[in-house]
């Protein structure tokens, strides 16, 4: 199976590629990535020489690039991970979010439709549903009510995917997942930011009172779900994935402090995120019933393993923080970075 993965140098996309190549001997992958600040080719260093893997530098919003790639290959499926993914950045400047998450998805959909792609997965998020109160869970029928520019751009992309299926019969499925954790996550998101700060004896900034609730899922469970949706998903359908692990941000923070062995005085309460969604929780009955999928990683063990990964990959974190992975890329790909 030849799969076009977009955004494969990011956190979840790189896990999907590593996992796919290891789990499926017939899988071959082309990874189209623009290498934004979040795209790190070092995440795929372990498989860079694999004959079943190919990297292509490019932007999903660049029509000629995407059409050219689809003309040169006969893909059995496309998985669109490429996105601006950080809510706080979207509050500072929503422009890149609309450009990649909305325009990029539209360009990709058009090109895939023209090329006759037969399986397309749009990797979306539970944040498109908005915020829950203290009870209830998001189902695939929950109306979309995105609250941040990030989630609004993801919801717009979902609506385009839905419309391409409805209008043209384009064989797309949408997956909506809760908060991922695991290795290789860019250290701006809650878990890797707090873990790496604590290793350096720095304070951890808890937004507001820390009472907001997120559902946490290990990135490998998410990737197994995406693979199931790619291979067994029904065109036009939406599938929710979650980790069945709801925690307040303060619970997560205390857990990290205790597991890493640092004093609770390192907690620093800071101004709340504007429009901060209170609670996310996922009902993934449909994925269980129709895709035979369920989360497998136990949160406490997954968190311990993730902390250990960051402990043993201090050089990876240091290179990200210094921007040095761009030098690595220049060495690997002969300076084509400037074309991005
Ligand atoms: P990430 O920020 O770690 O990686 C994004 C990747 O996309 C990077 O490699 C980046 O270079 C690439 N990219 C960005 N713009 C591009 C463009 N225009 N063309 C080609 N490549 C581009 O993101 P992530 O956390 O791995 O998330 C991947 C996907 O999963 C996103 O669509 C996100 O919305 C979704 N998602 C994430 C989570 C989560 O908890 N992180 C949860 C649910 C859904
Ligand atoms: O410094 C922080 N302090 C803090 O209290 C950061 C970075 C976050 N938080 C809070 C905000 C959220 O309630 O922690 C929670 C998690 O924040 P993020 O890691 O930024 O994730 P979130 O905003 O929940 O969005 C994530 O999950 C859904 C991903 O970034 C999205 O890409 C995904 O779609």
mmCIF file of C-alpha atoms and ligand atoms in Angstrom:
data_model
loop_
_atom_site.group_PDB
_atom_site.id
_atom_site.type_symbol
_atom_site.label_atom_id
_atom_site.label_comp_id
_atom_site.label_asym_id
_atom_site.label_seq_id
_atom_site.Cartn_x
_atom_site.Cartn_y
_atom_site.Cartn_z
ATOM 1 C CA UNK A 1 0.000 0.000 0.000
ATOM 2 C CA UNK A 2 1.538 3.323 -1.096
ATOM 3 C CA UNK A 3 0.445 6.084 1.291
ATOM 4 C CA UNK A 4 0.893 9.832 0.954
ATOM 5 C CA UNK A 5 1.360 11.254 4.442
ATOM 6 C CA UNK A 6 1.340 15.030 4.813
ATOM 7 C CA UNK A 7 2.945 16.666 7.855
ATOM 8 C CA UNK A 8 4.926 13.502 8.598
ATOM 9 C CA UNK A 9 7.807 15.339 10.250
ATOM 10 C CA UNK A 10 5.596 16.514 13.128
ATOM 11 C CA UNK A 11 4.695 14.733 16.342
ATOM 12 C CA UNK A 12 1.823 12.451 15.287
ATOM 13 C CA UNK A 13 2.714 12.116 11.586
ATOM 14 C CA UNK A 14 6.225 10.905 12.393
ATOM 15 C CA UNK A 15 4.840 8.337 14.835
ATOM 16 C CA UNK A 16 2.386 7.195 12.146
ATOM 17 C CA UNK A 17 5.223 6.703 9.645
ATOM 18 C CA UNK A 18 7.511 4.865 12.088
ATOM 19 C CA UNK A 19 4.616 2.693 13.242
ATOM 20 C CA UNK A 20 3.260 2.026 9.719
ATOM 21 C CA UNK A 21 6.626 0.898 8.339
ATOM 22 C CA UNK A 22 7.194 -1.382 11.322
ATOM 23 C CA UNK A 23 3.659 -2.814 11.491
ATOM 24 C CA UNK A 24 2.886 -3.358 7.806
ATOM 25 C CA UNK A 25 5.478 -4.955 5.547
ATOM 26 C CA UNK A 26 3.516 -3.858 2.475
ATOM 27 C CA UNK A 27 3.421 -0.176 3.493
ATOM 28 C CA UNK A 28 5.368 2.363 1.440
ATOM 29 C CA UNK A 29 5.230 6.025 2.351
ATOM 30 C CA UNK A 30 5.850 9.380 0.727
ATOM 31 C CA UNK A 31 5.965 12.174 3.304
ATOM 32 C CA UNK A 32 5.098 15.682 2.088
ATOM 33 C CA UNK A 33 6.120 18.240 4.686
ATOM 34 C CA UNK A 34 6.795 21.970 4.555
ATOM 35 C CA UNK A 35 9.120 21.804 7.571
ATOM 36 C CA UNK A 36 7.632 24.617 9.580
ATOM 37 C CA UNK A 37 9.030 25.265 13.061
ATOM 38 C CA UNK A 38 7.161 22.083 14.157
ATOM 39 C CA UNK A 39 8.441 19.857 11.366
ATOM 40 C CA UNK A 40 11.617 18.103 12.419
ATOM 41 C CA UNK A 41 13.260 15.624 10.024
ATOM 42 C CA UNK A 42 15.229 14.275 12.973
ATOM 43 C CA UNK A 43 11.968 12.672 14.160
ATOM 44 C CA UNK A 44 12.364 10.256 11.244
ATOM 45 C CA UNK A 45 16.127 9.765 11.394
ATOM 46 C CA UNK A 46 15.649 6.101 12.369
ATOM 47 C CA UNK A 47 13.860 5.275 9.107
ATOM 48 C CA UNK A 48 15.367 7.899 6.771
ATOM 49 C CA UNK A 49 17.330 5.217 4.892
ATOM 50 C CA UNK A 50 14.377 2.805 4.595
ATOM 51 C CA UNK A 51 13.740 1.973 0.917
ATOM 52 C CA UNK A 52 9.979 2.073 1.601
ATOM 53 C CA UNK A 53 10.167 5.722 2.721
ATOM 54 C CA UNK A 54 10.614 8.915 0.704
ATOM 55 C CA UNK A 55 10.625 12.536 1.834
ATOM 56 C CA UNK A 56 9.265 15.373 -0.280
ATOM 57 C CA UNK A 57 9.710 18.960 0.829
ATOM 58 C CA UNK A 58 6.596 20.981 0.013
ATOM 59 C CA UNK A 59 3.449 22.806 1.054
ATOM 60 C CA UNK A 60 -0.026 21.233 0.899
ATOM 61 C CA UNK A 61 -1.321 24.673 -0.134
ATOM 62 C CA UNK A 62 1.009 24.706 -3.184
ATOM 63 C CA UNK A 63 -1.193 23.355 -5.962
ATOM 64 C CA UNK A 64 1.563 22.593 -8.464
ATOM 65 C CA UNK A 65 3.613 20.793 -5.832
ATOM 66 C CA UNK A 66 0.701 18.623 -4.707
ATOM 67 C CA UNK A 67 -0.548 17.936 -8.246
ATOM 68 C CA UNK A 68 2.988 17.056 -9.366
ATOM 69 C CA UNK A 69 3.407 14.595 -6.521
ATOM 70 C CA UNK A 70 0.062 12.947 -7.253
ATOM 71 C CA UNK A 71 0.892 12.755 -10.970
ATOM 72 C CA UNK A 72 4.204 10.979 -10.311
ATOM 73 C CA UNK A 73 2.824 8.357 -7.899
ATOM 74 C CA UNK A 74 -0.213 6.092 -7.727
ATOM 75 C CA UNK A 75 -1.205 6.424 -4.088
ATOM 76 C CA UNK A 76 -3.551 3.896 -2.512
ATOM 77 C CA UNK A 77 -4.354 6.356 0.276
ATOM 78 C CA UNK A 78 -3.702 9.850 1.619
ATOM 79 C CA UNK A 79 -3.518 10.836 5.295
ATOM 80 C CA UNK A 80 -3.536 14.572 5.963
ATOM 81 C CA UNK A 81 -1.744 15.425 9.210
ATOM 82 C CA UNK A 82 -0.277 18.719 7.942
ATOM 83 C CA UNK A 83 -1.491 21.595 10.071
ATOM 84 C CA UNK A 84 -0.652 24.467 12.319
ATOM 85 C CA UNK A 85 -1.522 22.718 15.567
ATOM 86 C CA UNK A 86 -0.945 24.956 18.583
ATOM 87 C CA UNK A 87 -3.933 26.820 20.040
ATOM 88 C CA UNK A 88 -1.830 29.550 21.724
ATOM 89 C CA UNK A 89 -0.125 30.409 18.426
ATOM 90 C CA UNK A 90 -3.525 30.684 16.723
ATOM 91 C CA UNK A 91 -4.519 33.296 19.291
ATOM 92 C CA UNK A 92 -1.454 35.371 18.357
ATOM 93 C CA UNK A 93 -1.823 35.052 14.576
ATOM 94 C CA UNK A 94 -4.550 33.017 12.898
ATOM 95 C CA UNK A 95 -3.222 33.670 9.355
ATOM 96 C CA UNK A 96 -1.009 30.564 9.016
ATOM 97 C CA UNK A 97 -3.832 28.452 10.486
ATOM 98 C CA UNK A 98 -6.286 29.518 7.792
ATOM 99 C CA UNK A 99 -3.611 29.196 5.105
ATOM 100 C CA UNK A 100 -2.532 25.640 5.914
ATOM 101 C CA UNK A 101 -5.493 24.119 7.719
ATOM 102 C CA UNK A 102 -8.207 25.517 5.416
ATOM 103 C CA UNK A 103 -6.615 26.499 2.075
ATOM 104 C CA UNK A 104 -4.099 23.661 2.295
ATOM 105 C CA UNK A 105 -6.858 21.108 2.873
ATOM 106 C CA UNK A 106 -8.881 22.543 -0.014
ATOM 107 C CA UNK A 107 -5.912 22.328 -2.400
ATOM 108 C CA UNK A 108 -5.143 18.789 -1.259
ATOM 109 C CA UNK A 109 -8.775 17.703 -1.631
ATOM 110 C CA UNK A 110 -8.995 19.121 -5.151
ATOM 111 C CA UNK A 111 -5.782 17.455 -6.235
ATOM 112 C CA UNK A 112 -6.742 14.125 -4.652
ATOM 113 C CA UNK A 113 -10.141 14.222 -6.276
ATOM 114 C CA UNK A 114 -8.649 14.935 -9.695
ATOM 115 C CA UNK A 115 -6.139 12.127 -9.207
ATOM 116 C CA UNK A 116 -8.895 9.646 -8.314
ATOM 117 C CA UNK A 117 -7.579 8.934 -4.803
ATOM 118 C CA UNK A 118 -9.699 6.158 -3.294
ATOM 119 C CA UNK A 119 -8.979 6.558 0.423
ATOM 120 C CA UNK A 120 -8.425 9.884 2.186
ATOM 121 C CA UNK A 121 -8.185 10.488 5.936
ATOM 122 C CA UNK A 122 -8.516 13.991 7.370
ATOM 123 C CA UNK A 123 -6.846 14.012 10.786
ATOM 124 C CA UNK A 124 -9.014 16.342 12.846
ATOM 125 C CA UNK A 125 -9.489 17.068 16.514
ATOM 126 C CA UNK A 126 -12.072 16.901 19.307
ATOM 127 C CA UNK A 127 -11.640 20.682 19.644
ATOM 128 C CA UNK A 128 -13.997 21.227 16.689
ATOM 129 C CA UNK A 129 -16.873 20.252 19.015
ATOM 130 C CA UNK A 130 -16.152 23.171 21.353
ATOM 131 C CA UNK A 131 -16.305 22.800 25.103
ATOM 132 C CA UNK A 132 -18.241 20.512 27.448
ATOM 133 C CA UNK A 133 -19.560 21.388 30.884
ATOM 134 C CA UNK A 134 -18.850 19.094 33.797
ATOM 135 C CA UNK A 135 -20.772 16.152 32.265
ATOM 136 C CA UNK A 136 -21.264 14.447 28.896
ATOM 137 C CA UNK A 137 -19.004 13.363 26.068
ATOM 138 C CA UNK A 138 -18.507 14.323 22.425
ATOM 139 C CA UNK A 139 -20.043 11.885 19.946
ATOM 140 C CA UNK A 140 -19.702 12.058 16.169
ATOM 141 C CA UNK A 141 -23.161 13.699 16.147
ATOM 142 C CA UNK A 142 -22.211 16.558 18.479
ATOM 143 C CA UNK A 143 -22.637 19.829 16.530
ATOM 144 C CA UNK A 144 -19.416 21.642 15.687
ATOM 145 C CA UNK A 145 -18.820 24.761 17.821
ATOM 146 C CA UNK A 146 -15.119 25.621 17.609
ATOM 147 C CA UNK A 147 -13.911 28.283 20.028
ATOM 148 C CA UNK A 148 -10.311 29.076 19.060
ATOM 149 C CA UNK A 149 -8.922 30.182 15.680
ATOM 150 C CA UNK A 150 -7.100 26.810 15.598
ATOM 151 C CA UNK A 151 -10.255 24.768 16.118
ATOM 152 C CA UNK A 152 -12.226 27.033 13.759
ATOM 153 C CA UNK A 153 -9.687 26.357 11.007
ATOM 154 C CA UNK A 154 -9.832 22.606 11.685
ATOM 155 C CA UNK A 155 -13.660 22.691 11.647
ATOM 156 C CA UNK A 156 -13.605 24.587 8.333
ATOM 157 C CA UNK A 157 -11.390 21.860 6.883
ATOM 158 C CA UNK A 158 -13.773 19.188 8.193
ATOM 159 C CA UNK A 159 -16.671 20.982 6.513
ATOM 160 C CA UNK A 160 -14.789 21.010 3.199
ATOM 161 C CA UNK A 161 -14.070 17.289 3.515
ATOM 162 C CA UNK A 162 -17.727 16.640 4.324
ATOM 163 C CA UNK A 163 -18.828 18.724 1.325
ATOM 164 C CA UNK A 164 -16.414 16.959 -1.070
ATOM 165 C CA UNK A 165 -17.889 13.637 -0.002
ATOM 166 C CA UNK A 166 -21.467 14.898 -0.214
ATOM 167 C CA UNK A 167 -21.087 16.714 -3.561
ATOM 168 C CA UNK A 168 -18.608 14.520 -5.412
ATOM 169 C CA UNK A 169 -18.650 11.203 -3.556
ATOM 170 C CA UNK A 170 -15.018 11.827 -2.640
ATOM 171 C CA UNK A 171 -14.019 8.848 -0.443
ATOM 172 C CA UNK A 172 -12.898 10.690 2.662
ATOM 173 C CA UNK A 173 -13.187 9.896 6.344
ATOM 174 C CA UNK A 174 -12.580 12.306 9.213
ATOM 175 C CA UNK A 175 -10.992 11.313 12.519
ATOM 176 C CA UNK A 176 -11.344 13.436 15.656
ATOM 177 C CA UNK A 177 -9.022 12.699 18.516
ATOM 178 C CA UNK A 178 -8.337 14.077 21.975
ATOM 179 C CA UNK A 179 -5.004 15.309 23.405
ATOM 180 C CA UNK A 180 -2.073 13.143 22.317
ATOM 181 C CA UNK A 181 1.043 12.536 24.376
ATOM 182 C CA UNK A 182 4.222 10.567 23.759
ATOM 183 C CA UNK A 183 7.751 10.990 22.384
ATOM 184 C CA UNK A 184 8.752 13.614 19.799
ATOM 185 C CA UNK A 185 6.066 16.150 20.754
ATOM 186 C CA UNK A 186 7.204 19.718 20.194
ATOM 187 C CA UNK A 187 7.935 21.220 23.626
ATOM 188 C CA UNK A 188 5.317 23.971 23.420
ATOM 189 C CA UNK A 189 2.378 21.698 24.313
ATOM 190 C CA UNK A 190 1.481 21.112 27.966
ATOM 191 C CA UNK A 191 3.184 17.765 28.641
ATOM 192 C CA UNK A 192 6.542 18.199 26.861
ATOM 193 C CA UNK A 193 6.774 21.843 27.983
ATOM 194 C CA UNK A 194 6.230 20.939 31.624
ATOM 195 C CA UNK A 195 8.475 17.846 31.506
ATOM 196 C CA UNK A 196 11.383 19.710 29.912
ATOM 197 C CA UNK A 197 10.932 22.721 32.212
ATOM 198 C CA UNK A 198 10.970 20.476 35.278
ATOM 199 C CA UNK A 199 14.148 18.701 34.170
ATOM 200 C CA UNK A 200 15.719 22.196 34.042
ATOM 201 C CA UNK A 201 14.217 23.202 37.440
ATOM 202 C CA UNK A 202 12.108 25.861 35.709
ATOM 203 C CA UNK A 203 8.601 26.853 36.758
ATOM 204 C CA UNK A 204 5.580 25.393 34.963
ATOM 205 C CA UNK A 205 2.917 27.909 33.826
ATOM 206 C CA UNK A 206 -0.584 26.666 34.694
ATOM 207 C CA UNK A 207 -3.272 28.686 32.899
ATOM 208 C CA UNK A 208 -6.001 30.065 35.189
ATOM 209 C CA UNK A 209 -6.836 27.791 38.106
ATOM 210 C CA UNK A 210 -5.734 24.614 36.275
ATOM 211 C CA UNK A 211 -9.257 23.168 36.448
ATOM 212 C CA UNK A 212 -9.675 22.653 32.698
ATOM 213 C CA UNK A 213 -10.058 18.993 31.761
ATOM 214 C CA UNK A 214 -8.459 17.185 28.827
ATOM 215 C CA UNK A 215 -8.712 13.555 27.725
ATOM 216 C CA UNK A 216 -5.243 12.073 27.136
ATOM 217 C CA UNK A 217 -4.423 9.403 24.565
ATOM 218 C CA UNK A 218 -1.060 7.883 23.730
ATOM 219 C CA UNK A 219 0.063 8.794 20.219
ATOM 220 C CA UNK A 220 0.470 5.116 19.198
ATOM 221 C CA UNK A 221 -3.199 4.460 20.034
ATOM 222 C CA UNK A 222 -4.170 7.443 17.867
ATOM 223 C CA UNK A 223 -2.006 6.157 14.991
ATOM 224 C CA UNK A 224 -3.566 2.682 15.174
ATOM 225 C CA UNK A 225 -6.956 4.394 14.957
ATOM 226 C CA UNK A 226 -5.955 6.423 11.906
ATOM 227 C CA UNK A 227 -4.667 3.275 10.231
ATOM 228 C CA UNK A 228 -7.973 1.515 10.980
ATOM 229 C CA UNK A 229 -9.882 4.468 9.527
ATOM 230 C CA UNK A 230 -7.661 4.425 6.423
ATOM 231 C CA UNK A 231 -8.083 0.710 5.791
ATOM 232 C CA UNK A 232 -11.572 -0.006 7.158
ATOM 233 C CA UNK A 233 -13.320 3.364 7.501
ATOM 234 C CA UNK A 234 -16.530 3.976 5.574
ATOM 235 C CA UNK A 235 -16.356 6.974 3.202
ATOM 236 C CA UNK A 236 -18.243 9.980 4.526
ATOM 237 C CA UNK A 237 -18.004 8.843 8.146
ATOM 238 C CA UNK A 238 -16.461 10.530 11.181
ATOM 239 C CA UNK A 239 -14.649 8.513 13.877
ATOM 240 C CA UNK A 240 -13.815 9.797 17.356
ATOM 241 C CA UNK A 241 -10.735 8.512 19.189
ATOM 242 C CA UNK A 242 -9.993 9.121 22.862
ATOM 243 C CA UNK A 243 -7.896 7.705 25.656
ATOM 244 C CA UNK A 244 -10.666 7.379 28.277
ATOM 245 C CA UNK A 245 -8.364 9.354 30.607
ATOM 246 C CA UNK A 246 -9.808 12.658 31.789
ATOM 247 C CA UNK A 247 -7.540 14.798 33.970
ATOM 248 C CA UNK A 248 -7.526 18.406 35.080
ATOM 249 C CA UNK A 249 -4.393 20.298 34.123
ATOM 250 C CA UNK A 250 -3.568 20.582 37.808
ATOM 251 C CA UNK A 251 -3.839 16.801 38.253
ATOM 252 C CA UNK A 252 -1.436 16.356 35.339
ATOM 253 C CA UNK A 253 0.929 18.944 36.811
ATOM 254 C CA UNK A 254 0.987 17.279 40.252
ATOM 255 C CA UNK A 255 1.553 13.882 38.635
ATOM 256 C CA UNK A 256 4.517 15.217 36.649
ATOM 257 C CA UNK A 257 6.023 16.922 39.695
ATOM 258 C CA UNK A 258 5.762 13.703 41.706
ATOM 259 C CA UNK A 259 7.054 11.396 38.946
ATOM 260 C CA UNK A 260 9.993 13.699 38.145
ATOM 261 C CA UNK A 261 10.596 14.398 41.827
ATOM 262 C CA UNK A 262 10.365 18.196 41.919
ATOM 263 C CA UNK A 263 8.764 20.524 44.506
ATOM 264 C CA UNK A 264 5.195 21.724 43.973
ATOM 265 C CA UNK A 265 6.485 25.260 44.524
ATOM 266 C CA UNK A 266 7.531 25.172 40.826
ATOM 267 C CA UNK A 267 3.850 25.634 39.871
ATOM 268 C CA UNK A 268 3.244 29.167 38.611
ATOM 269 C CA UNK A 269 -0.358 30.211 38.030
ATOM 270 C CA UNK A 270 -0.500 32.549 35.019
ATOM 271 C CA UNK A 271 -3.236 34.422 33.144
ATOM 272 C CA UNK A 272 -5.778 32.106 31.564
ATOM 273 C CA UNK A 273 -5.806 31.332 27.825
ATOM 274 C CA UNK A 274 -8.457 33.556 26.167
ATOM 275 C CA UNK A 275 -11.599 31.551 25.440
ATOM 276 C CA UNK A 276 -10.066 28.513 27.159
ATOM 277 C CA UNK A 277 -12.271 25.430 26.585
ATOM 278 C CA UNK A 278 -13.285 23.962 29.947
ATOM 279 C CA UNK A 279 -13.517 20.267 29.240
ATOM 280 C CA UNK A 280 -13.113 17.700 26.470
ATOM 281 C CA UNK A 281 -14.268 14.081 26.748
ATOM 282 C CA UNK A 282 -14.719 11.563 23.968
ATOM 283 C CA UNK A 283 -17.245 8.844 23.312
ATOM 284 C CA UNK A 284 -15.402 6.391 21.047
ATOM 285 C CA UNK A 285 -18.086 3.680 20.957
ATOM 286 C CA UNK A 286 -18.378 4.027 17.181
ATOM 287 C CA UNK A 287 -14.661 3.406 16.570
ATOM 288 C CA UNK A 288 -14.845 0.367 18.824
ATOM 289 C CA UNK A 289 -17.950 -0.983 17.081
ATOM 290 C CA UNK A 290 -17.072 -0.211 13.457
ATOM 291 C CA UNK A 291 -13.253 -0.240 13.405
ATOM 292 C CA UNK A 292 -12.589 -2.739 16.222
ATOM 293 C CA UNK A 293 -10.385 -0.055 17.787
ATOM 294 C CA UNK A 294 -9.876 0.848 21.405
ATOM 295 C CA UNK A 295 -7.077 2.600 23.308
ATOM 296 C CA UNK A 296 -4.529 0.197 24.786
ATOM 297 C CA UNK A 297 -1.832 2.233 26.509
ATOM 298 C CA UNK A 298 -2.490 2.700 30.241
ATOM 299 C CA UNK A 299 -2.020 6.397 30.979
ATOM 300 C CA UNK A 300 0.221 6.135 34.048
ATOM 301 C CA UNK A 301 2.613 3.763 32.232
ATOM 302 C CA UNK A 302 2.515 5.819 29.023
ATOM 303 C CA UNK A 303 3.297 8.953 31.002
ATOM 304 C CA UNK A 304 6.234 7.302 32.791
ATOM 305 C CA UNK A 305 7.607 6.099 29.433
ATOM 306 C CA UNK A 306 7.147 9.568 27.940
ATOM 307 C CA UNK A 307 9.012 11.219 30.834
ATOM 308 C CA UNK A 308 11.798 8.651 30.407
ATOM 309 C CA UNK A 309 11.955 9.384 26.679
ATOM 310 C CA UNK A 310 12.437 13.104 27.328
ATOM 311 C CA UNK A 311 14.990 12.283 30.028
ATOM 312 C CA UNK A 312 17.050 10.274 27.546
ATOM 313 C CA UNK A 313 16.539 12.677 24.609
ATOM 314 C CA UNK A 314 17.790 15.907 26.135
ATOM 315 C CA UNK A 315 19.895 16.440 23.015
ATOM 316 C CA UNK A 316 16.754 16.324 20.820
ATOM 317 C CA UNK A 317 15.105 18.957 23.002
ATOM 318 C CA UNK A 318 18.257 21.097 23.064
ATOM 319 C CA UNK A 319 18.542 20.997 19.264
ATOM 320 C CA UNK A 320 14.908 22.038 18.893
ATOM 321 C CA UNK A 321 15.338 24.884 21.315
ATOM 322 C CA UNK A 322 18.437 26.101 19.452
ATOM 323 C CA UNK A 323 16.878 25.572 16.010
ATOM 324 C CA UNK A 324 19.804 23.287 15.163
ATOM 325 C CA UNK A 325 17.659 20.624 13.520
ATOM 326 C CA UNK A 326 17.604 22.895 10.486
ATOM 327 C CA UNK A 327 21.365 22.313 10.161
ATOM 328 C CA UNK A 328 20.671 18.586 10.324
ATOM 329 C CA UNK A 329 18.174 19.003 7.509
ATOM 330 C CA UNK A 330 20.622 21.009 5.404
ATOM 331 C CA UNK A 331 23.131 18.157 5.709
ATOM 332 C CA UNK A 332 20.546 15.493 4.857
ATOM 333 C CA UNK A 333 18.844 17.194 1.950
ATOM 334 C CA UNK A 334 21.502 19.445 0.480
ATOM 335 C CA UNK A 335 20.073 22.840 1.284
ATOM 336 C CA UNK A 336 16.672 22.551 -0.380
ATOM 337 C CA UNK A 337 15.167 24.007 2.771
ATOM 338 C CA UNK A 338 15.047 27.447 1.209
ATOM 339 C CA UNK A 339 12.491 26.254 -1.326
ATOM 340 C CA UNK A 340 9.886 25.839 1.454
HETATM 341 P P1 LIG B 1 2.709 19.193 14.698
HETATM 342 O O1 LIG B 1 2.578 20.667 14.838
HETATM 343 O O2 LIG B 1 3.638 18.458 15.595
HETATM 344 O O3 LIG B 1 3.164 18.831 13.200
HETATM 345 C C1 LIG B 1 2.585 19.439 12.065
HETATM 346 C C2 LIG B 1 3.405 19.026 10.840
HETATM 347 O O4 LIG B 1 2.786 19.574 9.671
HETATM 348 C C3 LIG B 1 4.853 19.543 10.863
HETATM 349 O O5 LIG B 1 5.749 18.553 10.417
HETATM 350 C C4 LIG B 1 4.814 20.715 9.868
HETATM 351 O O6 LIG B 1 6.073 20.975 9.256
HETATM 352 C C5 LIG B 1 3.780 20.212 8.871
HETATM 353 N N1 LIG B 1 3.133 21.287 8.114
HETATM 354 C C6 LIG B 1 2.602 22.427 8.615
HETATM 355 N N2 LIG B 1 2.104 23.183 7.608
HETATM 356 C C7 LIG B 1 2.301 22.471 6.453
HETATM 357 C C8 LIG B 1 1.991 22.703 5.092
HETATM 358 N N3 LIG B 1 1.372 23.835 4.704
HETATM 359 N N4 LIG B 1 2.333 21.778 4.184
HETATM 360 C C9 LIG B 1 2.976 20.633 4.559
HETATM 361 N N5 LIG B 1 3.321 20.372 5.836
HETATM 362 C C10 LIG B 1 2.966 21.278 6.774
HETATM 363 O O7 LIG B 1 1.243 18.611 14.799
HETATM 364 P P2 LIG B 1 0.728 17.262 15.476
HETATM 365 O O8 LIG B 1 0.522 17.490 16.928
HETATM 366 O O9 LIG B 1 1.562 16.149 14.999
HETATM 367 O O10 LIG B 1 -0.720 17.165 14.813
HETATM 368 C C11 LIG B 1 -0.898 16.505 13.561
HETATM 369 C C12 LIG B 1 -2.356 16.592 13.163
HETATM 370 O O11 LIG B 1 -3.163 15.984 14.174
HETATM 371 C C13 LIG B 1 -2.870 18.015 13.022
HETATM 372 O O12 LIG B 1 -3.729 18.057 11.914
HETATM 373 C C14 LIG B 1 -3.636 18.273 14.309
HETATM 374 O O13 LIG B 1 -4.670 19.200 14.110
HETATM 375 C C15 LIG B 1 -4.167 16.894 14.616
HETATM 376 N N6 LIG B 1 -4.412 16.600 16.037
HETATM 377 C C16 LIG B 1 -3.440 16.805 16.975
HETATM 378 C C17 LIG B 1 -3.667 16.461 18.304
HETATM 379 C C18 LIG B 1 -2.614 16.649 19.363
HETATM 380 O O14 LIG B 1 -2.891 16.391 20.539
HETATM 381 N N7 LIG B 1 -1.393 17.048 19.031
HETATM 382 C C19 LIG B 1 -4.903 15.914 18.671
HETATM 383 C C20 LIG B 1 -5.891 15.723 17.698
HETATM 384 C C21 LIG B 1 -5.620 16.053 16.380
HETATM 385 O O1 LIG B 2 1.776 26.291 29.330
HETATM 386 C C1 LIG B 2 0.638 25.761 29.303
HETATM 387 N N1 LIG B 2 -0.135 25.811 30.436
HETATM 388 C C2 LIG B 2 -1.399 25.284 30.493
HETATM 389 O O2 LIG B 2 -2.060 25.348 31.526
HETATM 390 C C3 LIG B 2 0.102 25.118 28.130
HETATM 391 C C4 LIG B 2 0.918 25.044 26.866
HETATM 392 C C5 LIG B 2 -1.176 24.590 28.198
HETATM 393 N N2 LIG B 2 -1.914 24.684 29.337
HETATM 394 C C6 LIG B 2 -3.270 24.092 29.356
HETATM 395 C C7 LIG B 2 -4.178 24.514 28.222
HETATM 396 C C8 LIG B 2 -5.022 23.274 27.997
HETATM 397 O O3 LIG B 2 -6.123 23.269 28.891
HETATM 398 O O4 LIG B 2 -3.082 22.689 29.200
HETATM 399 C C9 LIG B 2 -4.100 22.109 28.365
HETATM 400 C C10 LIG B 2 -3.441 21.468 27.171
HETATM 401 O O5 LIG B 2 -2.901 22.511 26.364
HETATM 402 P P1 LIG B 2 -2.134 22.205 24.985
HETATM 403 O O6 LIG B 2 -1.057 21.213 25.219
HETATM 404 O O7 LIG B 2 -1.776 23.515 24.366
HETATM 405 O O8 LIG B 2 -3.245 21.426 24.148
HETATM 406 P P2 LIG B 2 -4.744 21.841 23.728
HETATM 407 O O9 LIG B 2 -4.905 23.297 23.676
HETATM 408 O O10 LIG B 2 -5.674 21.074 24.619
HETATM 409 O O11 LIG B 2 -4.780 21.268 22.224
HETATM 410 C C11 LIG B 2 -4.171 19.993 21.914
HETATM 411 O O12 LIG B 2 -5.106 18.982 21.818
HETATM 412 C C12 LIG B 2 -5.955 18.974 20.703
HETATM 413 C C13 LIG B 2 -3.346 20.085 20.641
HETATM 414 O O13 LIG B 2 -2.418 21.146 20.732
HETATM 415 C C14 LIG B 2 -4.214 20.241 19.434
HETATM 416 O O14 LIG B 2 -3.428 20.210 18.243
HETATM 417 C C15 LIG B 2 -5.194 19.131 19.392
HETATM 418 O O15 LIG B 2 -6.075 19.311 18.330
#
